[in-house]
XYZ file of C-alpha atoms in Angstrom:
578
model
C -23.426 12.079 -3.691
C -20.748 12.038 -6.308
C -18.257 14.888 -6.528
C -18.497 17.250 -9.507
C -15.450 18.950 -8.712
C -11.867 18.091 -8.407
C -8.107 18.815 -8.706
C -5.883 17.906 -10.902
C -3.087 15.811 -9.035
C -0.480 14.578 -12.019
C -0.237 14.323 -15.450
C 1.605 16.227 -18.394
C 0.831 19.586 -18.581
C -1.498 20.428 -21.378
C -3.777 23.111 -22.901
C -5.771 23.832 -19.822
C -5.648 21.883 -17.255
C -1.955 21.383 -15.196
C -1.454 19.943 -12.070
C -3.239 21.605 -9.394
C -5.476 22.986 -11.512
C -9.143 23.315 -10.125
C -11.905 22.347 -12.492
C -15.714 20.865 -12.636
C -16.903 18.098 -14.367
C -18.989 18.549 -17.208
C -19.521 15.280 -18.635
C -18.019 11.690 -18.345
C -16.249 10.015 -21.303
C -16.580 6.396 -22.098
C -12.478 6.051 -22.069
C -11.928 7.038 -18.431
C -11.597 10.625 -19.134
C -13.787 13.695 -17.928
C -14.620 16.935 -20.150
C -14.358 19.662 -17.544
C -14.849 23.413 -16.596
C -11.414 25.113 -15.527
C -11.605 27.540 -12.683
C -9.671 30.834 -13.036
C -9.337 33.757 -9.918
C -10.250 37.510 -11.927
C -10.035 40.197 -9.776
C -13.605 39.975 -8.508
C -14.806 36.432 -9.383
C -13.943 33.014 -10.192
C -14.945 32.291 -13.803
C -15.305 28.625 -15.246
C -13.934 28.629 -19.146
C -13.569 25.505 -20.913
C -10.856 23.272 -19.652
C -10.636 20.414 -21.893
C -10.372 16.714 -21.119
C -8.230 15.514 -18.525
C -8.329 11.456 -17.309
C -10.269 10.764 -14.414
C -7.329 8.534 -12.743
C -5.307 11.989 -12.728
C -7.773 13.856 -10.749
C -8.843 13.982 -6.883
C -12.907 14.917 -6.051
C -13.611 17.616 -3.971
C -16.278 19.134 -2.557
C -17.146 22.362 -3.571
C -16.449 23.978 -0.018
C -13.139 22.144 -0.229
C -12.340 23.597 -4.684
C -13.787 27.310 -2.707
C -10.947 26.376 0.160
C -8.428 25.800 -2.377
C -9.148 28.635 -5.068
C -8.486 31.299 -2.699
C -4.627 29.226 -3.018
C -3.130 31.201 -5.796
C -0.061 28.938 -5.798
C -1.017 25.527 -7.672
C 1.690 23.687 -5.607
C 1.017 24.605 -2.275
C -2.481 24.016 -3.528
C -1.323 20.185 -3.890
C 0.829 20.262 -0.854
C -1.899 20.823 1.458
C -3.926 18.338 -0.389
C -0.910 15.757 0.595
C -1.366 16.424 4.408
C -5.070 15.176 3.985
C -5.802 14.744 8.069
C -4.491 18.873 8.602
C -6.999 19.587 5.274
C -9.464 18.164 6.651
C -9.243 19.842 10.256
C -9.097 23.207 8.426
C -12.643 22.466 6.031
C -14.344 21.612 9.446
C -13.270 25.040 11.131
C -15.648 27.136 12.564
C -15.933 30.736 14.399
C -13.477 30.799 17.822
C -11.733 27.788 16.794
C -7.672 28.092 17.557
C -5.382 27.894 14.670
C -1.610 28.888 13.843
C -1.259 30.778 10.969
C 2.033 31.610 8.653
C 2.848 35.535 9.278
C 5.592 37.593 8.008
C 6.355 37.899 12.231
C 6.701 34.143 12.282
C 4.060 31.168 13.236
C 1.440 33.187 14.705
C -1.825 31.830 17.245
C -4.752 33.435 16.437
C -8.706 32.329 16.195
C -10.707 32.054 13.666
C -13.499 35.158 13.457
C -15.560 34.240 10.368
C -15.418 32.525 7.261
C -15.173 35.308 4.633
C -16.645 34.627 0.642
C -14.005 36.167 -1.893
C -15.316 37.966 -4.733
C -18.789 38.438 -6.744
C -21.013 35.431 -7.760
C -22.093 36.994 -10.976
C -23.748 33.994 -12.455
C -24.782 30.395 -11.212
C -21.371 28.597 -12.953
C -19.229 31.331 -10.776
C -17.357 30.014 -7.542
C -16.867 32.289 -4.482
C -13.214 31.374 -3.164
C -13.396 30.978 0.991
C -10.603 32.891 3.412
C -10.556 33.023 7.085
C -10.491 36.295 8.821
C -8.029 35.416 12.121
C -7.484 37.172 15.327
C -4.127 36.696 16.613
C -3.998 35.978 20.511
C -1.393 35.552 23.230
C -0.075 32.786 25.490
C -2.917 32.556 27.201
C -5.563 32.975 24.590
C -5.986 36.597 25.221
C -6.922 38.349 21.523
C -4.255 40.819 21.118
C -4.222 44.080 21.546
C -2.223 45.573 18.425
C -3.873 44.893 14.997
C -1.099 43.093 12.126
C -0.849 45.389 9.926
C -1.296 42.690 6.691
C -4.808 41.798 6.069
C -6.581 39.389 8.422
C -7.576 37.025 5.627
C -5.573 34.042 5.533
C -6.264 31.304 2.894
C -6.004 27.153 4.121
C -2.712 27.191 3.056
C -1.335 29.533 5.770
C -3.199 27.785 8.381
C -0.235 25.113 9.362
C -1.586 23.885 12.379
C -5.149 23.403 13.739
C -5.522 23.269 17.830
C -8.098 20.869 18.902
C -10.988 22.342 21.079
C -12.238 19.275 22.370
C -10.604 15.708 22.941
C -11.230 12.794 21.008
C -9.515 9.323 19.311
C -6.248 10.879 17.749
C -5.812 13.772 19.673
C -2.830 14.380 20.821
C -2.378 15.125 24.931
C -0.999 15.899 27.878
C -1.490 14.139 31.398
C 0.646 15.733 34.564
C 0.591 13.372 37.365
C -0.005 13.901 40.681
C 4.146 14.528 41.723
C 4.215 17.167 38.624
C 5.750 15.030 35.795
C 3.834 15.689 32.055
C 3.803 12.993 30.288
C 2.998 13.051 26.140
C 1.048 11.461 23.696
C -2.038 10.242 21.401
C -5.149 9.046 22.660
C -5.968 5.648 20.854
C -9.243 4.805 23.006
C -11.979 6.335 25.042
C -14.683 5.104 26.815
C -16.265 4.177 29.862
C -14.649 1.636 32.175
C -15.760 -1.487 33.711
C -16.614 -0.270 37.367
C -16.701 3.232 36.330
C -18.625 5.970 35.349
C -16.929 8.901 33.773
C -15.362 8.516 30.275
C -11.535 7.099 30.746
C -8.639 7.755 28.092
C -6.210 5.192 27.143
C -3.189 7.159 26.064
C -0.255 5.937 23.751
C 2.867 7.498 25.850
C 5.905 9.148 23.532
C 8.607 7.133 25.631
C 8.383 3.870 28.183
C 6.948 4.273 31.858
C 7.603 1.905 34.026
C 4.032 0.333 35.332
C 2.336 1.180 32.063
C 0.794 -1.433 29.831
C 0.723 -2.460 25.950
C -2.809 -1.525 25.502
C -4.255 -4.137 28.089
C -5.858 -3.251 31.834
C -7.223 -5.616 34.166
C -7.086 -8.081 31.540
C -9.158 -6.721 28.640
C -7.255 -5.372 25.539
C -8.549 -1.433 24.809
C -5.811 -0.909 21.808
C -2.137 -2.220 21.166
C 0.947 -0.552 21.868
C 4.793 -1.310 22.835
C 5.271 -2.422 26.838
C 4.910 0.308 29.271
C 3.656 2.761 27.190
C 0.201 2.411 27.818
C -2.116 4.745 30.334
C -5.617 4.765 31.407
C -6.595 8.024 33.166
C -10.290 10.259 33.027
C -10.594 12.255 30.035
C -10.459 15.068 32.631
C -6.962 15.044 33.238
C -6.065 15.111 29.642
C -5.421 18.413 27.956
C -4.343 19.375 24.539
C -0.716 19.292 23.843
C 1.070 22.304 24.431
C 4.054 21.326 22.875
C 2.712 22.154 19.506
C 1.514 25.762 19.842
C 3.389 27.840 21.423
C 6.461 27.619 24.750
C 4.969 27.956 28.176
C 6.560 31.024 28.540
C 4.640 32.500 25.509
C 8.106 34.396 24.375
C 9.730 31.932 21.379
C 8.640 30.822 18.371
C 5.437 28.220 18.617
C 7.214 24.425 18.504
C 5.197 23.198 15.770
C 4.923 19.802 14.598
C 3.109 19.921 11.146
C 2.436 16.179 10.535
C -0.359 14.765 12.542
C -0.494 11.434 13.769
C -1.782 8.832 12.335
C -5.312 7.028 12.267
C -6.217 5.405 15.283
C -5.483 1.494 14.387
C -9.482 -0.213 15.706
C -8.482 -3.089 17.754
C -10.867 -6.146 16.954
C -10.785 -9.596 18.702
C -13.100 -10.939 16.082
C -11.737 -11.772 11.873
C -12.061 -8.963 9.940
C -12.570 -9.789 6.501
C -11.117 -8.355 3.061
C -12.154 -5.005 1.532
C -14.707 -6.159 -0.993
C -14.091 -6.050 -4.539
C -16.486 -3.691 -5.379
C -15.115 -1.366 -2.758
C -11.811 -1.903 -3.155
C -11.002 0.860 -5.995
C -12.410 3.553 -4.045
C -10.836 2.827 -0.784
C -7.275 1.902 -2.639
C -6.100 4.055 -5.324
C -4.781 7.061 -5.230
C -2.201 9.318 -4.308
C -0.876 8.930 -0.667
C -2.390 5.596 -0.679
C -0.490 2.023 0.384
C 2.841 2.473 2.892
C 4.818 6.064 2.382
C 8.386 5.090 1.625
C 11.209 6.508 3.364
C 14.756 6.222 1.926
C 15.369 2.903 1.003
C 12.439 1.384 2.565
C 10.143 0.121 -0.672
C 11.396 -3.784 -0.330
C 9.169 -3.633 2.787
C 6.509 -1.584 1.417
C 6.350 -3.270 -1.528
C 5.664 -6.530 0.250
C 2.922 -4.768 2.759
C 0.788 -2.409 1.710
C -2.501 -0.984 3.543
C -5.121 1.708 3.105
C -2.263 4.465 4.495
C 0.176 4.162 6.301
C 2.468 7.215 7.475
C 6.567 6.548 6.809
C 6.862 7.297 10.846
C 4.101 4.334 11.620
C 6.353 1.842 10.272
C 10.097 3.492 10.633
C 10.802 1.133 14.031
C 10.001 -2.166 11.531
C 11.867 -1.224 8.860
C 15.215 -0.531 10.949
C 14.773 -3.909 12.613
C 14.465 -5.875 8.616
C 16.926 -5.819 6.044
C 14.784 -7.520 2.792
C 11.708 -9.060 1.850
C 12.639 -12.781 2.712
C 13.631 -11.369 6.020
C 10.550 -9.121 6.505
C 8.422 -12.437 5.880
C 10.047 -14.738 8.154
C 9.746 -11.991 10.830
C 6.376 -11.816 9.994
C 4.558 -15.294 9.487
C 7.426 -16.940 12.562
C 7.597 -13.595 15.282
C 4.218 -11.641 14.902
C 1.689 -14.437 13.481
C 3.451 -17.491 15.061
C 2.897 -19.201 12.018
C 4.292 -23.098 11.134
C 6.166 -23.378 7.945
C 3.899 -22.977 4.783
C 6.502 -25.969 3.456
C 6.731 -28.875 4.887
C 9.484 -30.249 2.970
C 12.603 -32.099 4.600
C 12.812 -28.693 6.233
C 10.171 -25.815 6.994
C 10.521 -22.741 4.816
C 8.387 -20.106 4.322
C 9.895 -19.214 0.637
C 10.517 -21.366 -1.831
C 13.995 -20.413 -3.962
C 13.905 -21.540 -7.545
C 17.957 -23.122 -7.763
C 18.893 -24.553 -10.995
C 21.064 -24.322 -13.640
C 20.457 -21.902 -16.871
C 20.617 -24.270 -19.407
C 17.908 -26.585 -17.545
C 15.698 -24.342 -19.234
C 14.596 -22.012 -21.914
C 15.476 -18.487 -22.447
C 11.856 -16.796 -21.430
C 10.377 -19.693 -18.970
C 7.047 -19.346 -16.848
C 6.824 -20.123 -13.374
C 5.587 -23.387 -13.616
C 8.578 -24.752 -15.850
C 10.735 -23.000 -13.280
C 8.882 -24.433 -10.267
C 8.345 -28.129 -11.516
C 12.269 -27.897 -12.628
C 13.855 -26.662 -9.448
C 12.240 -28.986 -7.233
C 12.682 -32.100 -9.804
C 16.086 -31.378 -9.502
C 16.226 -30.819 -5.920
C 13.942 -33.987 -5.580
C 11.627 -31.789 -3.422
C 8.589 -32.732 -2.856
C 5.279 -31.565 -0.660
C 4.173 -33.565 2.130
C 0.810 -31.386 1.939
C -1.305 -28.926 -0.062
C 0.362 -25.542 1.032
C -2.283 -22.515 2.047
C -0.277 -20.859 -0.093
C 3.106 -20.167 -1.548
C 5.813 -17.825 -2.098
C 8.424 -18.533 -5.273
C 11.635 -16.522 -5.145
C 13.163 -16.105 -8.935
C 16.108 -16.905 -9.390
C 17.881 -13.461 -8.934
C 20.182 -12.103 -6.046
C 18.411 -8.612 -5.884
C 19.110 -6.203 -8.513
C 22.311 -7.292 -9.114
C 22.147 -10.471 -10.771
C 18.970 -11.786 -12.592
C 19.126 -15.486 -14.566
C 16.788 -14.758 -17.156
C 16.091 -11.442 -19.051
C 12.350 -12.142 -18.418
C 9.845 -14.346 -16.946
C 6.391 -15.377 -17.780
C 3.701 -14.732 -14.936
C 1.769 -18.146 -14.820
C -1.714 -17.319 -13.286
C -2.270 -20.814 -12.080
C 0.302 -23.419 -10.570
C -0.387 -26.804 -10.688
C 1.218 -28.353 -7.764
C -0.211 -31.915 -8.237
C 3.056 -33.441 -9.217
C 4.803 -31.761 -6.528
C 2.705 -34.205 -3.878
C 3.985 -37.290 -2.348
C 0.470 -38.223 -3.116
C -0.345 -41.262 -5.755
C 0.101 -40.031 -9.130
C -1.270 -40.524 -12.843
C 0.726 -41.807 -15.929
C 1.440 -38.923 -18.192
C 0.934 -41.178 -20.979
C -2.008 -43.048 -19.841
C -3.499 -41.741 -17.002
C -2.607 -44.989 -14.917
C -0.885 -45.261 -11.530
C 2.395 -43.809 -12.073
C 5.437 -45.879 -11.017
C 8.252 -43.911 -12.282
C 9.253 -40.480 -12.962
C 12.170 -38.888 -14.789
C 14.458 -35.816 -14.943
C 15.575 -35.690 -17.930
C 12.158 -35.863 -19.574
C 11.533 -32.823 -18.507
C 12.824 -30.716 -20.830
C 12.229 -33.270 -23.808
C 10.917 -30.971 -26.871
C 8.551 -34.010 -28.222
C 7.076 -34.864 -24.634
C 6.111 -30.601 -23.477
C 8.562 -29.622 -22.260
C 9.142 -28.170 -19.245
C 6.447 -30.456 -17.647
C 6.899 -33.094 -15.113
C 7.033 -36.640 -16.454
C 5.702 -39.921 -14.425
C 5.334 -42.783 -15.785
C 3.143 -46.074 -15.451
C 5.502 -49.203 -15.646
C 4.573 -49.902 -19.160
C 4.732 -46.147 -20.721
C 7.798 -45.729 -18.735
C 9.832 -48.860 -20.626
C 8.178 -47.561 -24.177
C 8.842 -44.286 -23.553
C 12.497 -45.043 -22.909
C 12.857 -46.923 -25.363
C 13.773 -44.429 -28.471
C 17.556 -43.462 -28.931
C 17.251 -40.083 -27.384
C 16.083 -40.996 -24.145
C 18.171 -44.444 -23.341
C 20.845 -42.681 -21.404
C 18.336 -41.130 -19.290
C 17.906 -42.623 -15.230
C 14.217 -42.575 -14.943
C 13.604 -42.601 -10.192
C 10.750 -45.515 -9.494
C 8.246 -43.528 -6.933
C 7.274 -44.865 -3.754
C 3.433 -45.540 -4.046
C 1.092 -47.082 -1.641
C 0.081 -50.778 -1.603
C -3.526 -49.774 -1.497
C -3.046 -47.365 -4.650
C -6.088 -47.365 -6.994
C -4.322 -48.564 -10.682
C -6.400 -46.278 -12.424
C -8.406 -44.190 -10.182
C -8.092 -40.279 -11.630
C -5.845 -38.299 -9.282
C -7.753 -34.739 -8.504
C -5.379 -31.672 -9.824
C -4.224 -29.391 -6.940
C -3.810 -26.006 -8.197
C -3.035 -22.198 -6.650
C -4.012 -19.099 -8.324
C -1.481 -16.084 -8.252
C -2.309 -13.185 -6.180
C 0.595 -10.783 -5.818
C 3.545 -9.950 -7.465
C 6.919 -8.190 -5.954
C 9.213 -6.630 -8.267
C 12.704 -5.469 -8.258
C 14.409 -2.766 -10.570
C 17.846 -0.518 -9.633
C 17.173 -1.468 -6.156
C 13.676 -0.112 -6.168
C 10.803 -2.842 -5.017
C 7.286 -2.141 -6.032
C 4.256 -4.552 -6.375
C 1.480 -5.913 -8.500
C -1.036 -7.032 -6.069
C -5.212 -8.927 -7.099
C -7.612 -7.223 -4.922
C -11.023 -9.427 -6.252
C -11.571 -12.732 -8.348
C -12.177 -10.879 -11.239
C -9.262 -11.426 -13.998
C -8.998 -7.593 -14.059
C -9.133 -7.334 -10.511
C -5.173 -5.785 -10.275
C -3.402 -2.959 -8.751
C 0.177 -1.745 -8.685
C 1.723 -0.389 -5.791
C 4.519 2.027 -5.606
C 5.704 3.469 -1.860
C 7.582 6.521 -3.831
C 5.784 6.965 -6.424
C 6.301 10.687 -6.075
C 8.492 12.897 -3.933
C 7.380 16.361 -2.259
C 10.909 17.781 -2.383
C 9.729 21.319 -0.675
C 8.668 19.251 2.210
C 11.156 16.191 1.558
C 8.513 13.306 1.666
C 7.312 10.500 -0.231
C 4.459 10.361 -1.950
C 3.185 6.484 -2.374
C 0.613 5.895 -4.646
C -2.043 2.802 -6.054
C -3.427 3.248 -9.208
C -5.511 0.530 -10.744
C -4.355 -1.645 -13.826
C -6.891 -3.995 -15.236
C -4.522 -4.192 -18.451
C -2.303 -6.647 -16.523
C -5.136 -9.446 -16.714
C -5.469 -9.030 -20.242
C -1.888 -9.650 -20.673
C -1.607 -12.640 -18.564
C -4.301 -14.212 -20.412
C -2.897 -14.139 -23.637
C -1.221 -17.577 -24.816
C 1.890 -18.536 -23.349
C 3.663 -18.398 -27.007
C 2.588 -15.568 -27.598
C 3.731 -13.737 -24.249
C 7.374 -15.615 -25.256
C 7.405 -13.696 -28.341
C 6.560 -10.108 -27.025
C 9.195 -7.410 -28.155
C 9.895 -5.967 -24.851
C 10.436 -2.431 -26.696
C 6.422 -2.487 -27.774
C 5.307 -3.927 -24.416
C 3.562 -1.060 -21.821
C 5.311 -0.099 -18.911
C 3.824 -1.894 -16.504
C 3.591 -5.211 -18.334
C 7.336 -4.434 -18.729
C 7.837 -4.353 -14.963
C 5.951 -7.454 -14.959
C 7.817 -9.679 -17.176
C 11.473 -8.191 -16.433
C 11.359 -7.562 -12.785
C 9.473 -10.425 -11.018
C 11.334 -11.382 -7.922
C 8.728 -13.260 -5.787
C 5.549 -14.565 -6.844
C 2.603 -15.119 -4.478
């Protein structure tokens, strides 16, 4: 059922709604935008006035136990700051009566359980909201309900719940095991189930730290989940028990050692291909705030090149201090983790291909295909195959040095003269025999495309005054050559974008074959300063396939000043195209 209420998340502050506003939608506009009710706290209810419009893309649906959760917030950032930590949110909108929380008290981080589930204020009429509290019971270190009443009020609202104990084990919890000599060990179970040859539910836990006879995720041969070396354990669910670590000391006298951010979603293992997120899924799942990889310090250029669902900065933080920049991230990837062979197999295997050549080679805005076709005419590069597919560096050095102020996107690369395969005339569509440099930037002959030539069109051809100085390269072709048999076109269709600007990476990435079917990634997008974390974001952007549509001419002549940010980004910033 779709969600008639929501928060707003960003946006400029208008008449109305503001971020972290609460509000209810009231009707949908053709343009992407909602007309909404705006939620207000009075001292005894919470009224609905009229809001305004706000765009959809700037809100986040909630349930209306989860707008009642948030209401009783009066603070419209810490509103959106517990909406950033969406797995502790969603442990508090599942409590219940005796569950075990820690809750912010003027005496510090305080245990306590939860007693009930109190309704905050008067529901006057059918449009009013109750806002939701919990009424908590602080207890001691061993669970014992205390005996001295606080003297503040016993309501507490979601956002002074900062931790929320787990009463029951389950894929993400996190644990302790204490072996048999003593020794607790630490960490998060990532699989549970029953055992070949057993019969009570088993535990495979992911360790903190290396122990020696532990596993990567594998026992007895079968994979259960994936993990570093020796970090690995299988024991009964029985001998796992929450983690103390992050309630309170075993001596029940300091301060509770809390660790706010929870771990991550269990990764599910699967031997078999798992295939895309369909396209008509794939806005739902994808954009967002806290969507894609969360950046951390200078880590976009591997964000940027690898984005997911989610991914917490701490999931990826060993990765990104092992890689330095995207064409290192990719060899890493494709050679080390997917044991790929080179995607080129040119006189040597690459997995990039670098566009080298000189400026004056070409024109001032160029597209990709002039740039590709160029470089590796010049290079006399050639494919021995069709690639699966292929990554074009521009020719830039990072963010310091860029050839060309901008570069046209081409959506579709025709590789067919790249091939060592037979080839057609230019001119007349026979076997070509010849092909030639210099005619590739000739302004009578369009430019910027490769030239081959039969034997004939090749003499006529050089024949005129202009071209007589040029060195036209006779081809190797096969004896058994069809003269005039048509050579099939070999083309690849651009699916992702990475882009470079004052040393920041982000990404333009086609989720579907539609020719709208774009998003644009950002890894810091957004920065919780109060809590000093990223905040990565997706948001759609089926504008960029209208753009790239548009004739090339056209895109040559855009005034970069009157071009939309993102199309901007586009043309100016392209470093590698996919």
């Amino acid at each position: 059922m779709k969600s008639n209420y929501f928060i707003v998340i960003r946006g400029k502050t208008r008449k109305g709604f503001s971020r972290g506003c609460i509000g209810r939608v009231e009707t949908e506009l053709p343009n992407g935008e909602v007309m909404g009710l705006l939620y207000c706290s009075g001292s005894n209810a919470v009224t609905p006035k009229s809001g305004g419009v706000v765009r959809r893309e700037d809100t986040y649906p909630l349930t209306c136990h989860q707008a009642q959760l948030l209401l009783f917030i009066s603070s419209a950032s810490k509103r959106l700051e517990l909406l950033c930590n969406p797995q502790l949110f969603s442990a508090i909108c599942d409590l219940s009566p005796n569950d075990l929380v820690v809750v912010r008290h003027k005496k510090g981080h305080m245990p306590g359980l939860v007693k009930n589930l109190m309704q905050i204020g008067r529901k006057e009429n059918k449009d009013n909201l109750y806002m939701l509290g919990f009424e908590v019971e602080f207890v001691d270190s061993d669970h014992n309900l205390s005996s001295k009443k606080p003297t503040s009020s016993p309501l507490f609202s979601a956002a002074d719940i900062i931790q929320v104990v787990p009463s029951y084990l389950e894929v993400g919890s996190m644990v302790e095991v204490v072996s048999s000599t003593g020794i607790t060990v630490y960490g998060v179970i990532r699989w549970m189930g029953v055992l070949p040859g057993k019969t009570e539910k088993w535990a495979g836990i992911e360790l903190d730290y290396d122990v020696n006879g532990c596993s990567d995720g594998k026992r007895e041969g079968l994979r259960y989940f994936t993990c570093k070396g020796n970090r690995a354990l299988f024991v009964p669910v029985t001998k796992c028990s929450p983690d103390g670590r992050f309630v309170y000391s075993s001596t029940g006298r300091e301060t509770p050692k809390l660790r706010i951010e929870m771990p991550p979603p269990p990764y599910e293992e699967s031997e078999d291909n798992v295939s895309p997120i369909p396209e008509s899924e794939a806005l739902s799942l994808l954009v967002g705030r806290m969507k894609g990889i969360q950046g951390h310090i200078n880590s976009c250029y591997l964000d940027a090149t690898l984005f997911q669902g989610f991914v917490p900065a701490e999931s990826v933080m060993d990765f990104r201090k092992q890689l330095g920049d995207p064409e290192e991230f990719i060899t890493v990837l494709f050679q080390k983790v997917l044991s790929l062979e080179p995607l080129l197999k040119l006189s040597h295997g690459a997995y990039t291909l670098q566009i080298l050549l000189e400026k004056d080679q070409m024109e001032q805005v160029p597209t990709v295909q002039q740039l590709l076709d160029t470089s590796c005419m010049s290079g006399e590069l050639k494919f021995e195959d069709v690639p699966s597919f292929l990554i074009v560096q521009m020719p830039r050095f990072g963010n310091a040095y860029k050839m060309f102020p901008h570069i046209i996107p081409s959506t579709e690369l025709d590789i067919t003269d790249l091939l060592y395969n037979p080839r057609e005339c230019f001119i007349c569509g026979h076997l070509a025999q010849y092909e030639c440099l210099q005619c590739l930037s000739d302004r009578k002959l369009q430019p910027g495309r490769i030239k081959q030539y039969c034997s004939t069109c090749n003499t006529q051809v050089h024949s005129h005054h202009t071209r007589q100085s040029h060195s036209p390269k006779a081809l190797e072709v096969s004896l058994n050559a069809a003269s005039v048999a048509p050579v099939p076109r070999h083309t690849m269709q651009l699916f992702a974008v990475l882009c470079i600007h004052t040393s920041h990476y982000v990404s333009f990435v086609k989720y579907g074959s539609d020719p709208h079917a774009w998003l644009f990634f950002d890894s810091m997008a957004d920065r919780d300063d109060h809590n000093g974390y990223n905040i990565p974001e997706i948001q759609a952007c089926p504008e960029v396939g209208d753009f790239l549509h548009l004739p090339v001419e056209e895109l040559t002549r855009s005034s970069l000043s009157q071009v939309p940010e993102l199309m901007r980004r586009l043309l100016c910033d392209s470093y590698m195209f996919l």
